[in-house]
Tab-separated table of C-alpha atoms and ligand atoms in Angstrom:
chain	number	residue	atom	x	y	z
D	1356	UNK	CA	10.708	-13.601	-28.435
D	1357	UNK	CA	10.104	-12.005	-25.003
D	1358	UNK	CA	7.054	-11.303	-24.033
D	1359	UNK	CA	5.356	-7.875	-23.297
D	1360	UNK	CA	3.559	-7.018	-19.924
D	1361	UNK	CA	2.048	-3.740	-19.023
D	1362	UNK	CA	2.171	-2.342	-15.667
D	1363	UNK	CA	-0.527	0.790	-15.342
D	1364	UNK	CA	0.902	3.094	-12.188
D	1365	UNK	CA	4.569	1.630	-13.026
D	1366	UNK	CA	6.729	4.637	-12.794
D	1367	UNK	CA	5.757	4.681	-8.952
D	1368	UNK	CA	7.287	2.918	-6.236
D	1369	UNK	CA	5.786	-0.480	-6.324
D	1370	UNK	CA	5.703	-1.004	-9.966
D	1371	UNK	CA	8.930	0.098	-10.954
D	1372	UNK	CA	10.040	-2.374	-8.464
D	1373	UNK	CA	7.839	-4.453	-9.843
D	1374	UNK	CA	9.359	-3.719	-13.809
D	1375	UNK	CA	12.749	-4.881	-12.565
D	1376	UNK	CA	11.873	-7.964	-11.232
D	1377	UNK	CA	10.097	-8.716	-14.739
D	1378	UNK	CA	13.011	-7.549	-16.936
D	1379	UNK	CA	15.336	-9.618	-15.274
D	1380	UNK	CA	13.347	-12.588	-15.316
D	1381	UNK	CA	13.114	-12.331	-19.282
D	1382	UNK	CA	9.815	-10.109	-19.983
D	1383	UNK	CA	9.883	-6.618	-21.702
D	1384	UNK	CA	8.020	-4.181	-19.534
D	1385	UNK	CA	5.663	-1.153	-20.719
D	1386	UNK	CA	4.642	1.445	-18.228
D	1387	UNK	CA	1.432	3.896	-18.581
D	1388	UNK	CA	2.377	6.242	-16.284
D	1389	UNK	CA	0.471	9.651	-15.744
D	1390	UNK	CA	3.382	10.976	-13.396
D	1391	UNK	CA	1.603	12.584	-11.124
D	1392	UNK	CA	3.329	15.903	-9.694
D	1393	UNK	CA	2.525	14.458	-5.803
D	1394	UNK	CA	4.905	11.545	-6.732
D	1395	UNK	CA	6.654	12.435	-9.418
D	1396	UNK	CA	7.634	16.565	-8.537
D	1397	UNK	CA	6.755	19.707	-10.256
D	1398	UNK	CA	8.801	18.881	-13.729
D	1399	UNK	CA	6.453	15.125	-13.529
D	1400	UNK	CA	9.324	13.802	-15.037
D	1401	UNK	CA	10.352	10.135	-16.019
D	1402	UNK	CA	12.001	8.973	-12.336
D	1403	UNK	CA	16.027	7.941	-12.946
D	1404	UNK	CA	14.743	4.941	-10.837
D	1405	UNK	CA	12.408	3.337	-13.440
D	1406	UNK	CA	14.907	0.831	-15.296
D	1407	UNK	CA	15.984	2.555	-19.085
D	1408	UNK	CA	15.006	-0.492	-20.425
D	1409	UNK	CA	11.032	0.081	-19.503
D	1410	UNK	CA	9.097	1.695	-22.673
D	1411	UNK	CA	7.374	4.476	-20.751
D	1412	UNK	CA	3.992	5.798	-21.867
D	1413	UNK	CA	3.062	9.463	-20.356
D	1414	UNK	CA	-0.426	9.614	-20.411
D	1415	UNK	CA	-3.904	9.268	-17.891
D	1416	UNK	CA	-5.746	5.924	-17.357
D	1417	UNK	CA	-9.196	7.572	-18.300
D	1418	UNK	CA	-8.097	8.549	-21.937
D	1419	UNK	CA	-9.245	6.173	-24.442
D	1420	UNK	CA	-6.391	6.271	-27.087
D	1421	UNK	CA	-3.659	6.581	-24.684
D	1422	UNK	CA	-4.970	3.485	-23.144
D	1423	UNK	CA	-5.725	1.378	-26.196
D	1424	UNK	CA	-2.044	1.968	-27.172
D	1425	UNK	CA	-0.786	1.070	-23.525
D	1426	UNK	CA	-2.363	-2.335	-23.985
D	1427	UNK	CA	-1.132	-3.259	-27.395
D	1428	UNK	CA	0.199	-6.614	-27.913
D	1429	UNK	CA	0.579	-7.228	-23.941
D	1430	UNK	CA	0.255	-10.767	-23.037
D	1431	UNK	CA	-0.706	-9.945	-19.226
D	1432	UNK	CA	-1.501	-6.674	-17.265
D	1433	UNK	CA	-0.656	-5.465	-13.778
D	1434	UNK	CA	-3.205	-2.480	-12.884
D	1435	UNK	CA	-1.560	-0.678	-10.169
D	1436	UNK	CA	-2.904	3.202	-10.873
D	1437	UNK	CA	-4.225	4.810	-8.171
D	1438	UNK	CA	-4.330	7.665	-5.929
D	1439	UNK	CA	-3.290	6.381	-2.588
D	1440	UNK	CA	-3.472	8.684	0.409
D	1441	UNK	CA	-6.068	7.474	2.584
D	1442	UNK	CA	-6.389	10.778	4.573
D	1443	UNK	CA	-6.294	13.497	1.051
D	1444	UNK	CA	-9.083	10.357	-0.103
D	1445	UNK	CA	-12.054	12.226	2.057
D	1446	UNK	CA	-11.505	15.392	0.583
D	1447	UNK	CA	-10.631	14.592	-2.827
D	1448	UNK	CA	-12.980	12.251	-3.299
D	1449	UNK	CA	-14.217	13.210	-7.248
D	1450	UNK	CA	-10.394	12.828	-8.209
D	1451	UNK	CA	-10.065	9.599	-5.997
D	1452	UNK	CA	-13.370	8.144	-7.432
D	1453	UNK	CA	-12.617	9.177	-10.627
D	1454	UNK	CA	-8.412	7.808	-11.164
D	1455	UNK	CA	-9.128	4.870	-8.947
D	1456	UNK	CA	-12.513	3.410	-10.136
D	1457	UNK	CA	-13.662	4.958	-13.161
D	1458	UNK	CA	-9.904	4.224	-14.434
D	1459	UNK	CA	-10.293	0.778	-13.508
D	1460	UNK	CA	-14.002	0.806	-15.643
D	1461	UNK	CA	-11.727	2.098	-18.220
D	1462	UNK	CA	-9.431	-0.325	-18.506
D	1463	UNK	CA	-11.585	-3.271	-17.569
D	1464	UNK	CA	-13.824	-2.228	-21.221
D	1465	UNK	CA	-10.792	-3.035	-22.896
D	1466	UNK	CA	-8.770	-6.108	-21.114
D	1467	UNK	CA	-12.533	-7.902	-21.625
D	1468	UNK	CA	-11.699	-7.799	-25.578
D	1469	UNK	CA	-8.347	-9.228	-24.845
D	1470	UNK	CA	-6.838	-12.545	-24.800
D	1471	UNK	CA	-4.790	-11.907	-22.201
D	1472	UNK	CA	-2.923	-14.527	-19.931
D	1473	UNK	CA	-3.044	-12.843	-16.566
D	1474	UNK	CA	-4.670	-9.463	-14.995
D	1475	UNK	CA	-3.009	-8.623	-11.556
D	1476	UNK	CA	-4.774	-6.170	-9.614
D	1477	UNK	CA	-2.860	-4.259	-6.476
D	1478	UNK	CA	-4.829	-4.039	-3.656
D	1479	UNK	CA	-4.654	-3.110	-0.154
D	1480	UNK	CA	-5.233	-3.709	3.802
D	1481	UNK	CA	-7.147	-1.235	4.008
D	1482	UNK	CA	-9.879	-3.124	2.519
D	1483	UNK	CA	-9.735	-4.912	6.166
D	1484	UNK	CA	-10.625	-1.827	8.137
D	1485	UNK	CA	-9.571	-3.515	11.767
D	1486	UNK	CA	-8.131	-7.151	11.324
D	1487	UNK	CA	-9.736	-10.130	12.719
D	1488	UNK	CA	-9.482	-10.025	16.611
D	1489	UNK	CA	-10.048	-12.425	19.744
D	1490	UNK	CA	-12.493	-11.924	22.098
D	1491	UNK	CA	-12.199	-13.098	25.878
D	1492	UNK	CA	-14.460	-16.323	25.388
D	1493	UNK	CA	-12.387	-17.298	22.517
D	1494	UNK	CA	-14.967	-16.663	20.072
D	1495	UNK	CA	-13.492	-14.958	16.831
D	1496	UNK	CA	-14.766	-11.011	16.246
D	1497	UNK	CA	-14.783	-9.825	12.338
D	1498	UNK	CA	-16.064	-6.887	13.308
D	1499	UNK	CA	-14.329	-4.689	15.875
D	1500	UNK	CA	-13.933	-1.220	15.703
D	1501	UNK	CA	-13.468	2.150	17.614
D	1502	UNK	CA	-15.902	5.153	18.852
D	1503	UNK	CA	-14.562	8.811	18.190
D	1504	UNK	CA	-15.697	8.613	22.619
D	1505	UNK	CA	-13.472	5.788	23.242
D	1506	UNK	CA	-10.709	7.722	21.008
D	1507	UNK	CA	-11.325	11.056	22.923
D	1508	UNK	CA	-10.822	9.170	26.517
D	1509	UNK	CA	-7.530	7.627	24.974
D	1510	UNK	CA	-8.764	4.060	24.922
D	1511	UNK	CA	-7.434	2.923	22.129
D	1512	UNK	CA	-7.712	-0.709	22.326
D	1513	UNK	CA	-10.943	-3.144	21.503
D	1514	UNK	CA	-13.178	-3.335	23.976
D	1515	UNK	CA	-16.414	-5.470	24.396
D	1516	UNK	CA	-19.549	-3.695	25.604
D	1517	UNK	CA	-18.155	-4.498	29.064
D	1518	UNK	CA	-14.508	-3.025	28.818
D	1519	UNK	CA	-12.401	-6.442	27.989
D	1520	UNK	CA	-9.964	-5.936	25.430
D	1521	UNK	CA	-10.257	-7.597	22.486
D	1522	UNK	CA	-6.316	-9.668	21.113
D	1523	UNK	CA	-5.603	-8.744	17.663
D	1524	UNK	CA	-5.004	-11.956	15.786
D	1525	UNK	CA	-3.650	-12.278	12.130
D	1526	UNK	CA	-5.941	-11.491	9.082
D	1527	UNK	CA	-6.922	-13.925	6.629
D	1528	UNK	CA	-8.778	-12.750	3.397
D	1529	UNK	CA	-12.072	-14.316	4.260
D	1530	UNK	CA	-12.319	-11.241	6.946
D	1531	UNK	CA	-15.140	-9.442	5.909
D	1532	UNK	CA	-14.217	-6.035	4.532
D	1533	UNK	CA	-15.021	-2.823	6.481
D	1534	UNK	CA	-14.310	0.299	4.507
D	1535	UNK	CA	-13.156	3.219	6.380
D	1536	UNK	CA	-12.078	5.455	3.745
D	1537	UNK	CA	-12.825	6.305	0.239
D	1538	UNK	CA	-9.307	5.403	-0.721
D	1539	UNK	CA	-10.180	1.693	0.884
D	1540	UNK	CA	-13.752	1.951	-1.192
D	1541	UNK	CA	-12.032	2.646	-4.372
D	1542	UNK	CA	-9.261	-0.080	-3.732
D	1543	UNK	CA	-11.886	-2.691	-3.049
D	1544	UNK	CA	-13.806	-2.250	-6.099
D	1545	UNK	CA	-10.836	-2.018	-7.952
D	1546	UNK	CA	-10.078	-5.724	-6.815
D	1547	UNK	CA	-13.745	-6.817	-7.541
D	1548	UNK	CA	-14.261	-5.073	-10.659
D	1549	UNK	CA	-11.161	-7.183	-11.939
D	1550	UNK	CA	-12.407	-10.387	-10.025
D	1551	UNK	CA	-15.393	-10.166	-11.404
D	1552	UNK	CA	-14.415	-8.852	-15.280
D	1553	UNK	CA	-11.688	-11.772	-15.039
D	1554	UNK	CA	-14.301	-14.273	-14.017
D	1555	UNK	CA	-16.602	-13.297	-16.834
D	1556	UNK	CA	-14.532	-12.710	-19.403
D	1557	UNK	CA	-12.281	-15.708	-18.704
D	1558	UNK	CA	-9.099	-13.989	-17.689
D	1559	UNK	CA	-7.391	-14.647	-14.619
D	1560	UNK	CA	-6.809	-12.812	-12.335
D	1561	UNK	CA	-5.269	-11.896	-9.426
D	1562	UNK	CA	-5.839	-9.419	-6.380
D	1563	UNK	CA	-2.931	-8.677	-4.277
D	1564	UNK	CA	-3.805	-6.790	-0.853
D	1565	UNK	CA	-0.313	-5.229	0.380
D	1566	UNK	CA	0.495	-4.732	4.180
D	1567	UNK	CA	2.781	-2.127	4.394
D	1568	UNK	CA	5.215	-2.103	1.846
D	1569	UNK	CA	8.852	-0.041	1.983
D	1570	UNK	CA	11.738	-0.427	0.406
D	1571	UNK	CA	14.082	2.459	-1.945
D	1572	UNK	CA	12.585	4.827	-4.460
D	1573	UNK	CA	9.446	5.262	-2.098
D	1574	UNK	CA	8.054	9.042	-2.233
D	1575	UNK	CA	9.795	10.643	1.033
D	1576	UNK	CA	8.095	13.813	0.545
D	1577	UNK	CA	4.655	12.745	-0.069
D	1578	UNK	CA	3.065	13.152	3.176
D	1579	UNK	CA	-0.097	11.266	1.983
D	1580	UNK	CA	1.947	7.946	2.016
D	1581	UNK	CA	2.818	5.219	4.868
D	1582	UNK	CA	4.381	6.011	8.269
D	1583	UNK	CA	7.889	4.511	7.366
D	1584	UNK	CA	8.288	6.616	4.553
D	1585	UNK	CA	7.111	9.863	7.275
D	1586	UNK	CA	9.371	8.682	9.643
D	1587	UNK	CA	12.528	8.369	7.139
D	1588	UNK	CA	12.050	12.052	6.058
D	1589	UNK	CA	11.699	13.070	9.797
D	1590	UNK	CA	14.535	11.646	10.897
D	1591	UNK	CA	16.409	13.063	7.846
D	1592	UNK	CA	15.593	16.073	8.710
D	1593	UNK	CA	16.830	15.347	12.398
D	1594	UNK	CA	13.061	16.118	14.014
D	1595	UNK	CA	11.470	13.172	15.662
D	1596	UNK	CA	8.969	10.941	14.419
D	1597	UNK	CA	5.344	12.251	15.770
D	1598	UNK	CA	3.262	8.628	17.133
D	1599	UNK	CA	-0.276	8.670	16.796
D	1600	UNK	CA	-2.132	7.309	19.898
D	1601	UNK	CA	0.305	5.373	21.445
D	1602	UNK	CA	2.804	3.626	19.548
D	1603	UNK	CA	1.449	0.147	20.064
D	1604	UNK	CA	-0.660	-0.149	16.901
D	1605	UNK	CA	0.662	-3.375	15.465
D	1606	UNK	CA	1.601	-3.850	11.677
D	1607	UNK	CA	3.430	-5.693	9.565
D	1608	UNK	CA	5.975	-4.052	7.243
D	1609	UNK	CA	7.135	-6.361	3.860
D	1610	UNK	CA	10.226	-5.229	1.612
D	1611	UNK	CA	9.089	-3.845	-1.712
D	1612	UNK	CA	11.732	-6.764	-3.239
D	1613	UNK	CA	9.187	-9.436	-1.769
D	1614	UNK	CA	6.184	-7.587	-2.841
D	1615	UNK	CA	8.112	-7.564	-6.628
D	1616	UNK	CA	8.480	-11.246	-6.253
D	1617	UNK	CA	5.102	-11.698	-5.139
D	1618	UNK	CA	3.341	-10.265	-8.231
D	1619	UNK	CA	5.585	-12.329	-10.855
D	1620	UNK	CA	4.661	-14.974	-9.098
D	1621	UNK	CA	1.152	-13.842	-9.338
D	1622	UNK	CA	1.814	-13.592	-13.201
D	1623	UNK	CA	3.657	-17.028	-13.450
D	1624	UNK	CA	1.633	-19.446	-10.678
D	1625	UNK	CA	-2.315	-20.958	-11.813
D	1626	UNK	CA	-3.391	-18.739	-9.018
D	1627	UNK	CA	-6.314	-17.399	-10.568
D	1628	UNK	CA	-9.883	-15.531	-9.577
D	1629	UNK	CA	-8.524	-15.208	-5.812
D	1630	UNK	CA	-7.141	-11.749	-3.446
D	1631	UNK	CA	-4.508	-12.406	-1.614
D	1632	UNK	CA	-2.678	-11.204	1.332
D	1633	UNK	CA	0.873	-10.483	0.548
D	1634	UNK	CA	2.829	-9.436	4.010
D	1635	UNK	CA	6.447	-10.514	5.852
D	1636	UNK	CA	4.973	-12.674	8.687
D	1637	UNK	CA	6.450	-10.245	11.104
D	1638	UNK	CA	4.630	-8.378	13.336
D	1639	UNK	CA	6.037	-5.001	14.776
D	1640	UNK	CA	4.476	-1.822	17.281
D	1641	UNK	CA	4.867	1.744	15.436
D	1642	UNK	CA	6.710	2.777	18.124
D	1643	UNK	CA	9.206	-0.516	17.634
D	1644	UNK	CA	9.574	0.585	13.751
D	1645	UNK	CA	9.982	4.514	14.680
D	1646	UNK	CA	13.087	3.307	17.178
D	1647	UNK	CA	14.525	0.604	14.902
D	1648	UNK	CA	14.424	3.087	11.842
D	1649	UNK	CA	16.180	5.760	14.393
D	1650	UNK	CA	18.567	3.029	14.595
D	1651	UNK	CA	19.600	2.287	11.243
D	1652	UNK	CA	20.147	5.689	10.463
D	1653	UNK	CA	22.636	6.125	13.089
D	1654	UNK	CA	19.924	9.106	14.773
D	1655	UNK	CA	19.869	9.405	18.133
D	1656	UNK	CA	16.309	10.589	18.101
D	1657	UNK	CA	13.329	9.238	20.580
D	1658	UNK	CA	10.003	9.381	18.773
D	1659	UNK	CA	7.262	11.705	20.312
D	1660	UNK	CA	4.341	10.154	21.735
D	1661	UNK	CA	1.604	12.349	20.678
D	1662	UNK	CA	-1.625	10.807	22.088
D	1663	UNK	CA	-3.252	12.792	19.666
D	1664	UNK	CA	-5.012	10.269	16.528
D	1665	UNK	CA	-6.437	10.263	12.861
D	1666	UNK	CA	-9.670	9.479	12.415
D	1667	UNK	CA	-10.459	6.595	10.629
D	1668	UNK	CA	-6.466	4.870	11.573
D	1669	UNK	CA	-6.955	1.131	12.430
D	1670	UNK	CA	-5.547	0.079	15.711
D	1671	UNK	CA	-3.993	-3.530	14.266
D	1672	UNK	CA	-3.858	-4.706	11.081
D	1673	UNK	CA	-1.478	-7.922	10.093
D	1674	UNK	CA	-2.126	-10.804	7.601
D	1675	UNK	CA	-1.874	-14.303	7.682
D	1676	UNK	CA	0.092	-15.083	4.361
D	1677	UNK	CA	-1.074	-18.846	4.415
D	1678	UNK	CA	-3.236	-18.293	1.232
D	1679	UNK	CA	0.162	-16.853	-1.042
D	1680	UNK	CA	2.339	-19.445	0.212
D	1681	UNK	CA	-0.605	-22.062	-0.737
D	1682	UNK	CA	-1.387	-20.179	-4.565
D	1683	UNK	CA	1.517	-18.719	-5.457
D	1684	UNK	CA	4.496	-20.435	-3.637
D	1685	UNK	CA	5.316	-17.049	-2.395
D	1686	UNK	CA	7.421	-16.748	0.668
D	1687	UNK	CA	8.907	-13.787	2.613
D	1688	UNK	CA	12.969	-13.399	1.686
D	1689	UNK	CA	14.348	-10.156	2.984
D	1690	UNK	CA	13.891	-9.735	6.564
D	1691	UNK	CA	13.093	-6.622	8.538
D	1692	UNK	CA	16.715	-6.048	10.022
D	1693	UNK	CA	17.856	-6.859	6.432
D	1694	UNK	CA	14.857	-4.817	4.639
D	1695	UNK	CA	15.713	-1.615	6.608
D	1696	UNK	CA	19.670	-1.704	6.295
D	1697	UNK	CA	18.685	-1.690	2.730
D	1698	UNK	CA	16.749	1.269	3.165
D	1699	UNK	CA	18.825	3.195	5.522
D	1700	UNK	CA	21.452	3.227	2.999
D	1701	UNK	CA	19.128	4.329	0.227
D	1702	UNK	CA	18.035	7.188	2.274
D	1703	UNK	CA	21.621	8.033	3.157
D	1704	UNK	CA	21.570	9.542	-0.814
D	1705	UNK	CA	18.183	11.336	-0.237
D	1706	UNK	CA	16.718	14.733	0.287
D	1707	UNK	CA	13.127	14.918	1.832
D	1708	UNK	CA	11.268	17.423	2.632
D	1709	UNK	CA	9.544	16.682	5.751
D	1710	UNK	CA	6.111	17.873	5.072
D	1711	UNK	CA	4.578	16.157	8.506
D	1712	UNK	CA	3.150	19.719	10.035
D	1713	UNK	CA	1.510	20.420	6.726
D	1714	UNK	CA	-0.191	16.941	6.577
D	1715	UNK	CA	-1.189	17.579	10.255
D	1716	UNK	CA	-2.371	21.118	9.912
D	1717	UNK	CA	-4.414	20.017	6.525
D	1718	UNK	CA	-5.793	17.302	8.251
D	1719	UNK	CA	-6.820	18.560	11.672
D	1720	UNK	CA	-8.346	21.389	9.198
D	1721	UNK	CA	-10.458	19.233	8.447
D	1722	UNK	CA	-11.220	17.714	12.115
D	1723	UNK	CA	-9.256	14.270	11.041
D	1724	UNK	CA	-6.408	14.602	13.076
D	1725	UNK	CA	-7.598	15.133	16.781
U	1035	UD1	C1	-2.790	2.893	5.424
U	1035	UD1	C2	-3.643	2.078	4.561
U	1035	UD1	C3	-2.810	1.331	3.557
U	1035	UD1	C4	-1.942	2.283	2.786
U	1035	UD1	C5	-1.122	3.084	3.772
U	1035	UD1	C6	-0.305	4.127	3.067
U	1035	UD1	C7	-5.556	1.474	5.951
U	1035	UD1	C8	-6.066	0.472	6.914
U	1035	UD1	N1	-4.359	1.187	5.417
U	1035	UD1	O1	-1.993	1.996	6.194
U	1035	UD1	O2	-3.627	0.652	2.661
U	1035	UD1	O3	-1.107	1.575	1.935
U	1035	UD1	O4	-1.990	3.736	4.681
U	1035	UD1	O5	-1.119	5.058	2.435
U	1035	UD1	O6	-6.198	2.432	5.626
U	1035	UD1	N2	1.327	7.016	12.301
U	1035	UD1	C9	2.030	7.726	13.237
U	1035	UD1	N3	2.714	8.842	12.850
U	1035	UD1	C10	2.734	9.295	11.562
U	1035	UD1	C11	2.008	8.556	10.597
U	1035	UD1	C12	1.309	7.432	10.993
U	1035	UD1	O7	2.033	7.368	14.414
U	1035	UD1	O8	3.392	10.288	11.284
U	1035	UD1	C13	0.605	5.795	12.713
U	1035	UD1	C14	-0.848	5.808	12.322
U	1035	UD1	O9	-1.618	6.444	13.293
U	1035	UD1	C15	-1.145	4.323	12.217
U	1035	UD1	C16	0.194	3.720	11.801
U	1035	UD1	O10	1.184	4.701	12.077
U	1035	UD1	O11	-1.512	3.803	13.468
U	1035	UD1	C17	0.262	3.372	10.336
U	1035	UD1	O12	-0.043	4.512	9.560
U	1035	UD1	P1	-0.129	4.515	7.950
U	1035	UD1	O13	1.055	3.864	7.360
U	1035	UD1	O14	-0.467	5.881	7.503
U	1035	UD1	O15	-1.465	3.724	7.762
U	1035	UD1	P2	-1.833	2.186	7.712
U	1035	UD1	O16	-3.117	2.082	8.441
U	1035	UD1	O17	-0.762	1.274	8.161
């Protein structure tokens, strides 16, 4: 008989990726879902993406019964709840403390009782802060970062004390964490609280820090989420993308299908009691991903070079994927020309409403956008 796995957060965009790569290797999938109206829409309800083969619980992390249920007879768990905008995370931060860690405490009571064979835990880059960088001697610097003075003359590069810049290098997970946000707080203890639960309890476990991730069925109208997802409904809407700083920011951008694959391999592998980067191994500018996007979509649009930036955005940020290839024998399938064909012609289907001005307005508001 096939077994049951539970993904918390599934009806969103990772996990009910995530769901269909389980059902068709052979699992049955449960969902605990609270479908939150930023995601899901006004009418919260169950997306026509999430596979009709998915038992779908409707119900909040934080509520004791709903939860106990959620975790009946599941033979591993995949904890991806969480409220993930990084900028609406310093305002809202009761509601982001609350969903994202005291929902973890929640569920973390209860997978301790459990003889369970595998708790995967999503996690994030932004537990980096900056990546790991190069300074001019050669000597490796964990610990770069930015002054809002630096920002305001428009140098947006590392610099030493004496003006070199700094070469961005990729990150490997023993970079010490610097936490710029409470979103990137409540992701990092999410990842330990499971480490460490798993490790005492004797489950293992898995933490799974995602670059960024795109791929169909992401929320287009959520301004909270990634850039490629702000881009898409720009461009949809036939206004052009808006570039922070520059455009050179470097990151690396991994198809939602390899991110699926990733986390059954999680499940499946002995990789236990370990967080690992999972990324494409390709590096790209913002400005390079705001073209290339243009591209696919057939828009002849130029992005707009704002020079104006967000507070607490990280100049580069790309992993070294050494450690998943090593644990879980994961390695990078769809690449980006093929990733974002893929998406373009997902798109071509959607509607989004491009909320950028609002996210801007709300945010410089609030003196983050400058
Ligand atoms: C951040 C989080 C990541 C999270 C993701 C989506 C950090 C370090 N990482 O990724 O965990 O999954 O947000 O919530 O906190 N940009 C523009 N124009 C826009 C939007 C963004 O130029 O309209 C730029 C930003 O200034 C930034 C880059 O694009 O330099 C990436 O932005 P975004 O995807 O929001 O943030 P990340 O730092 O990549």
């Amino acid at each position: 008989m096939s077994q049951t796995v539970l993904i918390t957060g599934g009806a969103g965009f990772i996990g009910s990726h995530v769901a269909n790569e389980l059902l068709a290797h052979g699992y049955r999938v449960r969902v605990l879902d609270a479908l939150a109206s930023q995601v899901h829409g006004a009418d919260r309800k169950r997306p026509c993406y999430l596979h009709e083969d998915v038992e779908l619980i409707r119900g909040d992390i934080r509520d004791a019964d709903v939860l106990d249920r959620a975790l009946n007879g599941v033979v591993a768990v995949y904890h991806f709840v969480a409220l993930v905008g990084v900028g609406q995370s310093m305002y809202q931060i009761e509601q982001y403390t609350s969903v994202n860690n005291l929902g973890t405490a929640m569920l973390l009571e209860r997978v301790a009782k459990k003889r369970i064979r595998k708790l995967i835990v999503a996690s994030s880059m932004s537990v980096y802060g900056e990546g790991l960088y190069e300074l001019p001697s050669g000597e490796i610097c964990t610990t770069a970062g930015r002054t809002v003075e630096q920002l305001r003359c428009h140098e947006w590069e590392m610099k030493t004390s004496g003006g070199q810049v700094l070469r961005p290098l990729p990150t490997p997970e023993w970079k010490t964490p610097a936490l710029a946000s409470i979103y990137a707080l409540s992701k990092f203890d999410q990842e330990q609280m499971c480490l460490i639960t798993g490790r005492a309890y004797g489950v293992p476990t898995v933490a799974l820090r995602f670059f960024n991730v795109y791929g169909p069925n992401q929320a287009l109208s959520n301004p909270y989420t990634g850039v490629l997802a702000i881009f898409a409904s720009r461009l949809l809407n036939n206004q052009r993308p808006m570039i922070f700083e520059d455009g050179a920011q470097l990151r690396d951008f991994v198809s939602v299908y390899d991110v699926a694959r990733a986390c059954r391999l999680a499940l499946e592998s002995d990789a236990a009691d370990v967080a690992v980067n999972i990324g494409s191994g390709e590096t790209i500018t913002i400005r390079q991903i705001a073209e290339r996007l243009a591209a696919v979509l057939d828009k002849d649009v130029e992005p707009e070079i704002t020079g104006n930036y967000r507070v607490g955005d990280i100049r580069h940020c790309y992993p070294d994927i050494s450690l998943a290839k090593k644990v879980l024998g994961y390695s990078p399938a769809v690449t980006l020309e093929l990733g974002l064909e893929d998406l373009a012609a997902w798109l071509s289907e959607q509607q989004a409403h491009d909320n950028f001005q609002e996210m801007q307005a709300e945010l410089a508001g609030r003196g983050l956008v400058v």
